[in-house]
Amino acid sequence: MIEPNIPLSQPDVTDADIDAVVSVLRTPRLSLGPKQAEFEEALAAYAGVPHAVAVSSGTAGLHLALLALGIAPGHEVIVPSFTFIAVANAVRYVGAQPVFADIDPETLNLNPASVEAAITPRTRALIVVHTFGRPADVPALLDLARRHNLLVIEDACEAIGAEIAGRRAGTFGDAGIFAFYPNKQITTGEGGMVVTQDAALARRIAALRNHGRYDCRAESVRTPSPETSDNWLEHAELGFNYRLSEMQCALGLAQLSRIDSILARRESIARRYWDRLRQNPDLRLPATDIPNQRLSWFVFVIRLGPSFTQADRDRARRELAAAGIATGRYFAPIHLQPAYAAWRNTADLPVTESVTARTMALPFFNRIADEQIDRVCAALERVLSPKT
Ligand SMILES: *Cc1c(COP(=O)(O)O)cnc(C)c1O
């Protein structure tokens, strides 16, 4: 019997989610309507911040947060290399220079000492990423930012619902960003959200996502009125089309309404992997319980022991693929990507380089069955055991 393949990730879309999207399609408001406002309010309330602005992706959110905070050519922004490439790309979109700092080998988040060593007179900001949904060392990084007068942008794209001392990740910095690509904890297909305590910053980001307009009523629902001037074609500054459609906002709202059960399900999947694999001396597993923090499980990334090389890891991944099991290479460091050839020798990142050679993301999604988890674990142990 050929067993069905197990994907790395899979969106969890229910009939209620589908109904929510379809009902928007029966209205005349397909963009800039009530679902956007509702989704923004619901996410702001969930995160515990006064303002949220929906955008077309997490990357768009990073771009607009940097732009609205005044990051510009001549500035340096410190970022991890052990993360998704959009983090560094967004810095380049505003003409600034990403500067890479190394990570802590245990948390896989920015190492404050490495960040401090990367600061120069041109450094203006720091992007703090909560990698794989595990909160970064926010107290130390905020303290460092305060001492050096740096802005803090929190990339919480992998960490919706994570907490530090009871406060949600994404709400500590000058701006925080969430993302809703299909592999994230909740999805809108494509989408993102910027959250902030600062009303003026939120207003500016809302204008920048809509071609630089401060009037954000949808054109499709405008009715002629002699009293109000039509300023739909007034553009205060150079903007972008980074809007999220009403269908996407309706999907986001429906998904957000289930987030507690989604995060609980993901935690139980992580615990099953952990219980099943913890005795294996070849593996280093992600921590499941951290004092004073709540994790939001984005992916389950294991690390092979120091006796394994990158070639061993890649061979194991190929053998798992041959057994119908997808895995991910989380992460390939940004400073070693061809798109970052000019940065290759600017950074000394020994932890990033050693960790990335031996990491592997296992299949992880809400609807994975217990038998599938067990099959992944059995296959993993088989491909790692020495051939005799
Ligand atoms: C997913 C993700 C993003 C945003 O990705 P989009 O595909 O643009 O939504 C940004 N940063 C990190 C760390 C991510 O994991």
mmCIF file of C-alpha atoms and ligand atoms in Angstrom:
data_model
loop_
_atom_site.group_PDB
_atom_site.id
_atom_site.type_symbol
_atom_site.label_atom_id
_atom_site.label_comp_id
_atom_site.label_asym_id
_atom_site.label_seq_id
_atom_site.Cartn_x
_atom_site.Cartn_y
_atom_site.Cartn_z
ATOM 1 C CA MET A 1 0.000 0.000 0.000
ATOM 2 C CA ILE A 2 1.287 3.462 -0.862
ATOM 3 C CA GLU A 3 0.664 5.866 1.991
ATOM 4 C CA PRO A 4 -0.493 9.390 1.102
ATOM 5 C CA ASN A 5 2.081 12.156 1.161
ATOM 6 C CA ILE A 6 2.321 14.423 4.197
ATOM 7 C CA PRO A 7 2.766 18.117 3.297
ATOM 8 C CA LEU A 8 4.879 20.539 5.317
ATOM 9 C CA SER A 9 1.951 22.858 5.858
ATOM 10 C CA GLN A 10 -1.731 23.132 4.961
ATOM 11 C CA PRO A 11 -4.284 25.893 5.538
ATOM 12 C CA ASP A 12 -7.237 25.131 7.828
ATOM 13 C CA VAL A 13 -10.302 26.601 6.096
ATOM 14 C CA THR A 14 -13.733 25.637 7.454
ATOM 15 C CA ASP A 15 -17.199 25.838 5.871
ATOM 16 C CA ALA A 16 -17.893 28.865 8.098
ATOM 17 C CA ASP A 17 -14.756 30.558 6.705
ATOM 18 C CA ILE A 18 -15.955 29.871 3.146
ATOM 19 C CA ASP A 19 -19.447 31.207 3.921
ATOM 20 C CA ALA A 20 -17.936 34.386 5.343
ATOM 21 C CA VAL A 21 -16.006 35.002 2.102
ATOM 22 C CA VAL A 22 -18.946 34.148 -0.140
ATOM 23 C CA SER A 23 -21.298 36.506 1.678
ATOM 24 C CA VAL A 24 -18.966 39.429 0.940
ATOM 25 C CA LEU A 25 -19.168 38.559 -2.754
ATOM 26 C CA ARG A 26 -22.949 39.122 -2.586
ATOM 27 C CA THR A 27 -22.421 42.769 -1.549
ATOM 28 C CA PRO A 28 -21.183 45.761 -3.598
ATOM 29 C CA ARG A 29 -18.226 46.339 -1.215
ATOM 30 C CA LEU A 30 -15.252 44.273 -2.323
ATOM 31 C CA SER A 31 -12.523 46.623 -1.063
ATOM 32 C CA LEU A 32 -12.182 49.296 1.677
ATOM 33 C CA GLY A 33 -15.435 48.355 3.382
ATOM 34 C CA PRO A 34 -16.836 47.221 6.715
ATOM 35 C CA LYS A 35 -14.902 43.913 6.835
ATOM 36 C CA GLN A 36 -11.577 45.755 6.772
ATOM 37 C CA ALA A 37 -12.650 47.945 9.712
ATOM 38 C CA GLU A 38 -13.982 44.913 11.611
ATOM 39 C CA PHE A 39 -10.840 42.859 11.009
ATOM 40 C CA GLU A 40 -8.610 45.744 12.083
ATOM 41 C CA GLU A 41 -10.654 46.319 15.258
ATOM 42 C CA ALA A 42 -10.755 42.619 16.117
ATOM 43 C CA LEU A 43 -7.018 42.182 15.637
ATOM 44 C CA ALA A 44 -6.207 45.348 17.614
ATOM 45 C CA ALA A 45 -8.405 44.065 20.456
ATOM 46 C CA TYR A 46 -6.781 40.612 20.312
ATOM 47 C CA ALA A 47 -3.259 42.074 20.376
ATOM 48 C CA GLY A 48 -4.178 44.674 22.988
ATOM 49 C CA VAL A 49 -3.221 47.790 21.017
ATOM 50 C CA PRO A 50 -5.324 50.796 19.972
ATOM 51 C CA HIS A 51 -4.504 50.743 16.233
ATOM 52 C CA ALA A 52 -4.228 48.106 13.500
ATOM 53 C CA VAL A 53 -3.925 48.680 9.748
ATOM 54 C CA ALA A 54 -4.625 45.825 7.328
ATOM 55 C CA VAL A 55 -2.189 45.468 4.425
ATOM 56 C CA SER A 56 -1.709 43.080 1.517
ATOM 57 C CA SER A 57 1.144 41.046 3.094
ATOM 58 C CA GLY A 58 3.507 40.929 6.028
ATOM 59 C CA THR A 59 6.211 42.259 3.730
ATOM 60 C CA ALA A 60 4.044 45.253 2.793
ATOM 61 C CA GLY A 61 3.539 45.858 6.515
ATOM 62 C CA LEU A 62 7.299 45.833 7.168
ATOM 63 C CA HIS A 63 7.869 48.177 4.220
ATOM 64 C CA LEU A 64 5.245 50.716 5.341
ATOM 65 C CA ALA A 65 6.275 50.572 9.007
ATOM 66 C CA LEU A 66 9.891 51.380 8.069
ATOM 67 C CA LEU A 67 8.802 54.131 5.666
ATOM 68 C CA ALA A 68 6.337 55.749 8.084
ATOM 69 C CA LEU A 69 8.922 55.657 10.881
ATOM 70 C CA GLY A 70 11.280 57.657 8.673
ATOM 71 C CA ILE A 71 13.873 55.002 7.848
ATOM 72 C CA ALA A 72 15.627 56.277 4.727
ATOM 73 C CA PRO A 73 18.847 56.132 2.664
ATOM 74 C CA GLY A 74 21.906 56.575 4.866
ATOM 75 C CA HIS A 75 20.339 54.671 7.759
ATOM 76 C CA GLU A 76 21.286 51.220 8.976
ATOM 77 C CA VAL A 77 18.749 48.770 10.394
ATOM 78 C CA ILE A 78 19.901 45.747 12.412
ATOM 79 C CA VAL A 79 18.166 42.475 11.472
ATOM 80 C CA PRO A 80 18.738 38.757 11.962
ATOM 81 C CA SER A 81 20.064 36.717 9.028
ATOM 82 C CA PHE A 82 18.362 33.604 10.433
ATOM 83 C CA THR A 83 14.884 34.605 9.252
ATOM 84 C CA PHE A 84 12.659 35.056 6.216
ATOM 85 C CA ILE A 85 14.266 37.228 3.538
ATOM 86 C CA ALA A 86 11.429 39.809 3.571
ATOM 87 C CA VAL A 87 12.845 41.232 6.820
ATOM 88 C CA ALA A 88 16.052 42.426 5.132
ATOM 89 C CA ASN A 89 14.359 43.169 1.787
ATOM 90 C CA ALA A 90 11.984 45.669 3.415
ATOM 91 C CA VAL A 91 14.987 47.622 4.724
ATOM 92 C CA ARG A 92 16.357 47.792 1.185
ATOM 93 C CA TYR A 93 12.948 48.921 -0.199
ATOM 94 C CA VAL A 94 13.287 52.196 1.746
ATOM 95 C CA GLY A 95 16.902 52.618 0.579
ATOM 96 C CA ALA A 96 18.445 51.819 3.966
ATOM 97 C CA GLN A 97 21.135 49.246 4.712
ATOM 98 C CA PRO A 98 20.351 45.982 6.526
ATOM 99 C CA VAL A 99 23.092 45.014 8.999
ATOM 100 C CA PHE A 100 23.002 41.420 10.191
ATOM 101 C CA ALA A 101 23.385 40.352 13.812
ATOM 102 C CA ASP A 102 23.791 36.826 15.146
ATOM 103 C CA ILE A 103 21.298 34.743 17.094
ATOM 104 C CA ASP A 104 21.224 32.915 20.381
ATOM 105 C CA PRO A 105 21.780 29.165 19.770
ATOM 106 C CA GLU A 106 18.973 28.189 22.154
ATOM 107 C CA THR A 107 16.169 30.637 21.317
ATOM 108 C CA LEU A 108 17.210 31.212 17.660
ATOM 109 C CA ASN A 109 16.317 34.884 18.227
ATOM 110 C CA LEU A 110 18.591 37.947 18.061
ATOM 111 C CA ASN A 111 21.452 37.879 20.539
ATOM 112 C CA PRO A 112 21.468 41.305 22.277
ATOM 113 C CA ALA A 113 25.284 41.304 22.566
ATOM 114 C CA SER A 114 25.639 40.720 18.819
ATOM 115 C CA VAL A 115 23.106 43.498 18.145
ATOM 116 C CA GLU A 116 25.030 45.895 20.366
ATOM 117 C CA ALA A 117 28.278 45.080 18.528
ATOM 118 C CA ALA A 118 26.595 45.908 15.183
ATOM 119 C CA ILE A 119 25.505 49.430 16.207
ATOM 120 C CA THR A 120 27.188 52.331 14.374
ATOM 121 C CA PRO A 121 26.438 56.089 14.282
ATOM 122 C CA ARG A 122 24.168 55.375 11.270
ATOM 123 C CA THR A 123 22.001 52.771 13.045
ATOM 124 C CA ARG A 124 18.421 54.007 13.333
ATOM 125 C CA ALA A 125 16.334 50.923 14.020
ATOM 126 C CA LEU A 126 16.213 47.269 14.947
ATOM 127 C CA ILE A 127 13.828 44.635 13.593
ATOM 128 C CA VAL A 128 13.066 42.133 16.365
ATOM 129 C CA VAL A 129 11.725 38.853 14.936
ATOM 130 C CA HIS A 130 9.938 36.316 17.155
ATOM 131 C CA THR A 131 11.340 33.304 15.334
ATOM 132 C CA PHE A 132 9.009 30.319 14.889
ATOM 133 C CA GLY A 133 6.608 31.930 17.410
ATOM 134 C CA ARG A 134 9.062 31.898 20.313
ATOM 135 C CA PRO A 135 9.309 35.381 21.838
ATOM 136 C CA ALA A 136 12.623 37.200 21.445
ATOM 137 C CA ASP A 137 14.499 38.674 24.411
ATOM 138 C CA VAL A 138 12.361 41.809 24.292
ATOM 139 C CA PRO A 139 13.360 43.319 27.670
ATOM 140 C CA ALA A 140 17.086 43.268 26.785
ATOM 141 C CA LEU A 141 16.514 44.466 23.215
ATOM 142 C CA LEU A 142 14.196 47.316 24.271
ATOM 143 C CA ASP A 143 16.710 48.414 26.882
ATOM 144 C CA LEU A 144 19.473 48.412 24.291
ATOM 145 C CA ALA A 145 17.292 50.363 21.834
ATOM 146 C CA ARG A 146 16.492 52.954 24.503
ATOM 147 C CA ARG A 147 20.179 53.397 25.400
ATOM 148 C CA HIS A 148 21.163 53.871 21.744
ATOM 149 C CA ASN A 149 18.066 55.829 20.714
ATOM 150 C CA LEU A 150 16.906 53.245 18.145
ATOM 151 C CA LEU A 151 13.406 52.591 16.818
ATOM 152 C CA VAL A 152 12.081 49.061 17.314
ATOM 153 C CA ILE A 153 10.001 47.268 14.689
ATOM 154 C CA GLU A 154 8.668 43.954 15.905
ATOM 155 C CA ASP A 155 8.195 41.279 13.265
ATOM 156 C CA ALA A 156 5.515 39.100 14.850
ATOM 157 C CA CYS A 157 4.633 37.467 11.508
ATOM 158 C CA GLU A 158 5.372 34.020 12.976
ATOM 159 C CA ALA A 159 4.104 34.787 16.465
ATOM 160 C CA ILE A 160 0.455 35.860 16.632
ATOM 161 C CA GLY A 161 -0.750 35.124 20.170
ATOM 162 C CA ALA A 162 2.732 34.681 21.676
ATOM 163 C CA GLU A 163 3.211 36.496 24.991
ATOM 164 C CA ILE A 164 5.942 37.918 27.152
ATOM 165 C CA ALA A 165 4.923 38.465 30.794
ATOM 166 C CA GLY A 166 1.278 38.325 29.757
ATOM 167 C CA ARG A 167 1.618 40.939 27.001
ATOM 168 C CA ARG A 168 1.260 39.997 23.346
ATOM 169 C CA ALA A 169 4.280 39.845 21.048
ATOM 170 C CA GLY A 170 4.078 42.620 18.448
ATOM 171 C CA THR A 171 2.967 45.298 20.915
ATOM 172 C CA PHE A 172 6.294 46.262 22.504
ATOM 173 C CA GLY A 173 7.973 48.143 19.653
ATOM 174 C CA ASP A 174 7.138 51.360 17.783
ATOM 175 C CA ALA A 175 5.257 49.153 15.302
ATOM 176 C CA GLY A 176 4.497 45.430 15.110
ATOM 177 C CA ILE A 177 3.679 43.323 12.043
ATOM 178 C CA PHE A 178 1.552 40.192 11.658
ATOM 179 C CA ALA A 179 1.185 38.098 8.484
ATOM 180 C CA PHE A 180 -1.489 35.792 7.076
ATOM 181 C CA TYR A 181 0.167 33.772 4.303
ATOM 182 C CA PRO A 182 -1.353 30.233 4.120
ATOM 183 C CA ASN A 183 1.342 28.619 6.294
ATOM 184 C CA LYS A 184 0.831 31.041 9.204
ATOM 185 C CA GLN A 185 -1.287 30.303 12.290
ATOM 186 C CA ILE A 186 -4.241 32.134 10.677
ATOM 187 C CA THR A 187 -4.532 32.990 6.994
ATOM 188 C CA THR A 188 -6.193 35.373 4.557
ATOM 189 C CA GLY A 189 -4.431 33.797 1.543
ATOM 190 C CA GLU A 190 -2.158 36.831 1.379
ATOM 191 C CA GLY A 191 -2.273 39.511 4.024
ATOM 192 C CA GLY A 192 -0.739 41.362 6.910
ATOM 193 C CA MET A 193 -1.454 43.840 9.688
ATOM 194 C CA VAL A 194 0.565 46.626 11.262
ATOM 195 C CA VAL A 195 -0.207 47.414 14.909
ATOM 196 C CA THR A 196 0.908 50.447 16.902
ATOM 197 C CA GLN A 197 0.082 52.595 19.919
ATOM 198 C CA ASP A 198 0.626 55.722 17.785
ATOM 199 C CA ALA A 199 -2.540 57.104 16.112
ATOM 200 C CA ALA A 200 -0.656 59.394 13.711
ATOM 201 C CA LEU A 201 1.612 56.544 12.587
ATOM 202 C CA ALA A 202 -1.419 54.287 11.958
ATOM 203 C CA ARG A 203 -3.112 57.025 9.925
ATOM 204 C CA ARG A 204 -0.018 57.541 7.797
ATOM 205 C CA ILE A 205 0.373 53.787 7.156
ATOM 206 C CA ALA A 206 -3.337 53.593 6.219
ATOM 207 C CA ALA A 207 -2.793 56.385 3.672
ATOM 208 C CA LEU A 208 0.418 54.843 2.291
ATOM 209 C CA ARG A 209 -1.318 51.489 1.653
ATOM 210 C CA ASN A 210 -3.993 53.305 -0.391
ATOM 211 C CA HIS A 211 -1.942 55.338 -2.909
ATOM 212 C CA GLY A 212 -1.197 58.057 -0.336
ATOM 213 C CA ARG A 213 -4.876 59.004 0.179
ATOM 214 C CA TYR A 214 -6.105 60.158 3.558
ATOM 215 C CA ASP A 215 -9.722 59.633 2.472
ATOM 216 C CA CYS A 216 -10.243 55.907 2.614
ATOM 217 C CA ARG A 217 -13.895 55.437 1.643
ATOM 218 C CA ALA A 218 -14.241 53.084 -1.281
ATOM 219 C CA GLU A 219 -14.813 54.700 -4.657
ATOM 220 C CA SER A 220 -17.405 52.062 -5.565
ATOM 221 C CA VAL A 221 -19.833 53.227 -2.863
ATOM 222 C CA ARG A 222 -19.512 56.970 -3.365
ATOM 223 C CA THR A 223 -22.814 58.705 -4.036
ATOM 224 C CA PRO A 224 -23.000 62.224 -5.431
ATOM 225 C CA SER A 225 -23.303 64.890 -2.760
ATOM 226 C CA PRO A 226 -23.145 68.648 -3.267
ATOM 227 C CA GLU A 227 -21.829 69.192 0.272
ATOM 228 C CA THR A 228 -18.785 66.946 0.341
ATOM 229 C CA SER A 229 -15.915 67.548 -2.013
ATOM 230 C CA ASP A 230 -14.643 64.441 -3.783
ATOM 231 C CA ASN A 231 -11.057 63.957 -2.737
ATOM 232 C CA TRP A 232 -10.669 60.345 -3.944
ATOM 233 C CA LEU A 233 -8.088 61.583 -6.443
ATOM 234 C CA GLU A 234 -6.129 63.592 -3.893
ATOM 235 C CA HIS A 235 -2.838 61.935 -3.035
ATOM 236 C CA ALA A 236 -0.921 63.522 -0.166
ATOM 237 C CA GLU A 237 2.314 61.647 -0.845
ATOM 238 C CA LEU A 238 3.797 58.837 -2.893
ATOM 239 C CA GLY A 239 1.847 55.771 -1.834
ATOM 240 C CA PHE A 240 1.318 52.149 -2.803
ATOM 241 C CA ASN A 241 -1.526 49.745 -3.424
ATOM 242 C CA TYR A 242 -1.052 47.480 -0.412
ATOM 243 C CA ARG A 243 -4.785 47.062 0.350
ATOM 244 C CA LEU A 244 -6.397 43.875 1.657
ATOM 245 C CA SER A 245 -9.706 43.029 -0.063
ATOM 246 C CA GLU A 246 -13.009 42.645 1.786
ATOM 247 C CA MET A 247 -13.011 38.911 0.970
ATOM 248 C CA GLN A 248 -9.605 38.520 2.609
ATOM 249 C CA CYS A 249 -10.657 40.573 5.644
ATOM 250 C CA ALA A 250 -13.786 38.407 6.040
ATOM 251 C CA LEU A 251 -11.607 35.275 5.963
ATOM 252 C CA GLY A 252 -9.224 36.827 8.480
ATOM 253 C CA LEU A 253 -12.095 37.685 10.834
ATOM 254 C CA ALA A 254 -13.490 34.163 10.631
ATOM 255 C CA GLN A 255 -10.048 32.671 11.285
ATOM 256 C CA LEU A 256 -9.300 35.090 14.126
ATOM 257 C CA SER A 257 -12.563 34.123 15.836
ATOM 258 C CA ARG A 258 -11.120 30.578 16.205
ATOM 259 C CA ILE A 259 -7.575 31.535 17.128
ATOM 260 C CA ASP A 260 -7.660 30.179 20.684
ATOM 261 C CA SER A 261 -8.584 26.690 19.502
ATOM 262 C CA ILE A 262 -6.107 26.917 16.602
ATOM 263 C CA LEU A 263 -3.207 27.791 18.920
ATOM 264 C CA ALA A 264 -4.246 25.092 21.411
ATOM 265 C CA ARG A 265 -4.340 22.501 18.616
ATOM 266 C CA ARG A 266 -0.900 23.561 17.379
ATOM 267 C CA GLU A 267 0.506 23.315 20.881
ATOM 268 C CA SER A 268 -0.818 19.781 21.252
ATOM 269 C CA ILE A 269 0.796 18.797 17.923
ATOM 270 C CA ALA A 270 4.122 20.231 19.135
ATOM 271 C CA ARG A 271 3.814 18.262 22.377
ATOM 272 C CA ARG A 272 3.122 15.033 20.533
ATOM 273 C CA TYR A 273 6.228 15.527 18.375
ATOM 274 C CA TRP A 274 8.180 16.376 21.505
ATOM 275 C CA ASP A 275 7.035 13.316 23.457
ATOM 276 C CA ARG A 276 7.680 11.070 20.514
ATOM 277 C CA LEU A 277 11.210 12.400 19.750
ATOM 278 C CA ARG A 278 12.619 13.539 23.103
ATOM 279 C CA GLN A 279 14.559 10.334 23.786
ATOM 280 C CA ASN A 280 16.484 10.598 20.522
ATOM 281 C CA PRO A 281 20.088 11.608 21.324
ATOM 282 C CA ASP A 282 20.656 12.875 17.760
ATOM 283 C CA LEU A 283 18.018 15.590 17.994
ATOM 284 C CA ARG A 284 17.701 18.944 19.639
ATOM 285 C CA LEU A 285 14.020 19.837 19.993
ATOM 286 C CA PRO A 286 12.423 23.280 20.360
ATOM 287 C CA ALA A 287 11.564 24.203 23.962
ATOM 288 C CA THR A 288 7.883 23.799 24.826
ATOM 289 C CA ASP A 289 7.690 25.540 28.207
ATOM 290 C CA ILE A 290 9.493 28.793 28.926
ATOM 291 C CA PRO A 291 8.969 30.702 32.175
ATOM 292 C CA ASN A 292 7.110 33.982 31.733
ATOM 293 C CA GLN A 293 6.450 33.362 28.012
ATOM 294 C CA ARG A 294 3.730 31.831 25.892
ATOM 295 C CA LEU A 295 4.790 30.358 22.562
ATOM 296 C CA SER A 296 2.602 30.479 19.478
ATOM 297 C CA TRP A 297 3.577 27.430 17.422
ATOM 298 C CA PHE A 298 4.319 28.425 13.789
ATOM 299 C CA VAL A 299 6.473 25.462 12.745
ATOM 300 C CA PHE A 300 8.203 22.566 14.498
ATOM 301 C CA VAL A 301 11.910 22.894 13.732
ATOM 302 C CA ILE A 302 14.331 20.249 14.952
ATOM 303 C CA ARG A 303 18.111 20.484 14.897
ATOM 304 C CA LEU A 304 20.416 17.550 14.264
ATOM 305 C CA GLY A 305 23.264 16.999 16.716
ATOM 306 C CA PRO A 306 26.774 18.427 16.177
ATOM 307 C CA SER A 307 28.007 15.181 14.588
ATOM 308 C CA PHE A 308 25.735 15.795 11.575
ATOM 309 C CA THR A 309 26.870 17.918 8.648
ATOM 310 C CA GLN A 310 24.765 19.960 6.273
ATOM 311 C CA ALA A 311 25.145 17.130 3.739
ATOM 312 C CA ASP A 312 23.735 14.656 6.312
ATOM 313 C CA ARG A 313 20.766 16.951 6.896
ATOM 314 C CA ASP A 314 20.149 17.341 3.165
ATOM 315 C CA ARG A 315 20.372 13.565 2.648
ATOM 316 C CA ALA A 316 17.885 12.992 5.488
ATOM 317 C CA ARG A 317 15.506 15.493 3.878
ATOM 318 C CA ARG A 318 15.786 13.726 0.510
ATOM 319 C CA GLU A 319 15.093 10.333 2.096
ATOM 320 C CA LEU A 320 12.065 11.721 3.918
ATOM 321 C CA ALA A 321 10.819 13.220 0.644
ATOM 322 C CA ALA A 322 11.197 9.802 -0.973
ATOM 323 C CA ALA A 323 9.014 8.426 1.845
ATOM 324 C CA GLY A 324 6.355 11.045 1.007
ATOM 325 C CA ILE A 325 7.202 13.384 3.883
ATOM 326 C CA ALA A 326 7.816 17.066 3.150
ATOM 327 C CA THR A 327 10.265 19.017 5.317
ATOM 328 C CA GLY A 328 11.470 22.607 5.246
ATOM 329 C CA ARG A 329 14.916 24.140 5.347
ATOM 330 C CA TYR A 330 14.197 26.740 8.040
ATOM 331 C CA PHE A 331 16.115 28.975 7.511
ATOM 332 C CA ALA A 332 18.671 29.434 4.769
ATOM 333 C CA PRO A 333 20.571 32.494 6.092
ATOM 334 C CA ILE A 334 19.826 35.741 4.265
ATOM 335 C CA HIS A 335 23.462 36.883 4.078
ATOM 336 C CA LEU A 336 24.318 33.750 2.047
ATOM 337 C CA GLN A 337 21.550 34.268 -0.552
ATOM 338 C CA PRO A 338 22.566 35.337 -4.074
ATOM 339 C CA ALA A 339 20.390 38.455 -3.666
ATOM 340 C CA TYR A 340 22.711 39.419 -0.782
ATOM 341 C CA ALA A 341 26.058 38.775 -2.459
ATOM 342 C CA ALA A 342 27.179 42.300 -1.505
ATOM 343 C CA TRP A 343 26.576 41.506 2.187
ATOM 344 C CA ARG A 344 28.248 38.083 2.209
ATOM 345 C CA ASN A 345 31.486 39.150 3.831
ATOM 346 C CA THR A 346 30.161 41.999 5.930
ATOM 347 C CA ALA A 347 28.900 39.837 8.755
ATOM 348 C CA ASP A 348 30.452 37.335 11.118
ATOM 349 C CA LEU A 349 27.544 35.072 12.063
ATOM 350 C CA PRO A 350 28.947 31.772 13.369
ATOM 351 C CA VAL A 351 25.815 30.709 15.279
ATOM 352 C CA THR A 352 23.514 31.450 12.334
ATOM 353 C CA GLU A 353 25.758 29.488 9.980
ATOM 354 C CA SER A 354 26.154 26.490 12.254
ATOM 355 C CA VAL A 355 22.463 26.300 13.183
ATOM 356 C CA THR A 356 21.152 26.634 9.617
ATOM 357 C CA ALA A 357 23.264 23.707 8.451
ATOM 358 C CA ARG A 358 21.389 21.308 10.753
ATOM 359 C CA THR A 359 17.796 22.566 11.050
ATOM 360 C CA MET A 360 14.753 20.905 9.528
ATOM 361 C CA ALA A 361 11.057 21.833 9.804
ATOM 362 C CA LEU A 362 8.699 18.853 10.148
ATOM 363 C CA PRO A 363 5.113 18.688 8.780
ATOM 364 C CA PHE A 364 3.040 20.959 11.007
ATOM 365 C CA PHE A 365 -0.572 22.056 10.412
ATOM 366 C CA ASN A 366 -3.832 22.071 12.385
ATOM 367 C CA ARG A 367 -5.321 19.028 10.683
ATOM 368 C CA ILE A 368 -2.317 16.738 10.835
ATOM 369 C CA ALA A 369 -3.457 13.387 12.256
ATOM 370 C CA ASP A 370 -1.710 11.707 15.192
ATOM 371 C CA GLU A 371 -0.883 8.754 12.912
ATOM 372 C CA GLN A 372 0.786 11.154 10.475
ATOM 373 C CA ILE A 373 2.924 12.624 13.280
ATOM 374 C CA ASP A 374 3.908 9.107 14.311
ATOM 375 C CA ARG A 375 4.761 8.209 10.715
ATOM 376 C CA VAL A 376 6.961 11.321 10.400
ATOM 377 C CA CYS A 377 8.784 10.465 13.648
ATOM 378 C CA ALA A 378 9.353 6.843 12.672
ATOM 379 C CA ALA A 379 10.688 7.831 9.241
ATOM 380 C CA LEU A 380 12.921 10.496 10.771
ATOM 381 C CA GLU A 381 14.468 8.028 13.211
ATOM 382 C CA ARG A 382 14.993 5.560 10.392
ATOM 383 C CA VAL A 383 16.821 8.055 8.123
ATOM 384 C CA LEU A 384 19.008 9.290 10.994
ATOM 385 C CA SER A 385 20.107 5.909 12.290
ATOM 386 C CA PRO A 386 23.539 4.773 11.096
ATOM 387 C CA LYS A 387 23.440 2.458 8.085
ATOM 388 C CA THR A 388 24.893 -0.959 8.928
HETATM 389 C C1 LIG B 1 5.846 35.218 6.868
HETATM 390 C C2 LIG B 1 6.827 36.212 7.305
HETATM 391 C C3 LIG B 1 6.792 37.529 6.834
HETATM 392 C C4 LIG B 1 5.781 38.058 5.853
HETATM 393 O O1 LIG B 1 5.609 37.297 4.741
HETATM 394 P P1 LIG B 1 4.535 37.633 3.600
HETATM 395 O O2 LIG B 1 4.611 36.461 2.707
HETATM 396 O O3 LIG B 1 4.949 38.912 2.974
HETATM 397 O O4 LIG B 1 3.198 37.795 4.270
HETATM 398 C C5 LIG B 1 7.710 38.428 7.361
HETATM 399 N N1 LIG B 1 8.622 38.044 8.258
HETATM 400 C C6 LIG B 1 8.689 36.787 8.727
HETATM 401 C C7 LIG B 1 9.716 36.441 9.755
HETATM 402 C C8 LIG B 1 7.814 35.819 8.243
HETATM 403 O O5 LIG B 1 7.902 34.555 8.683
#
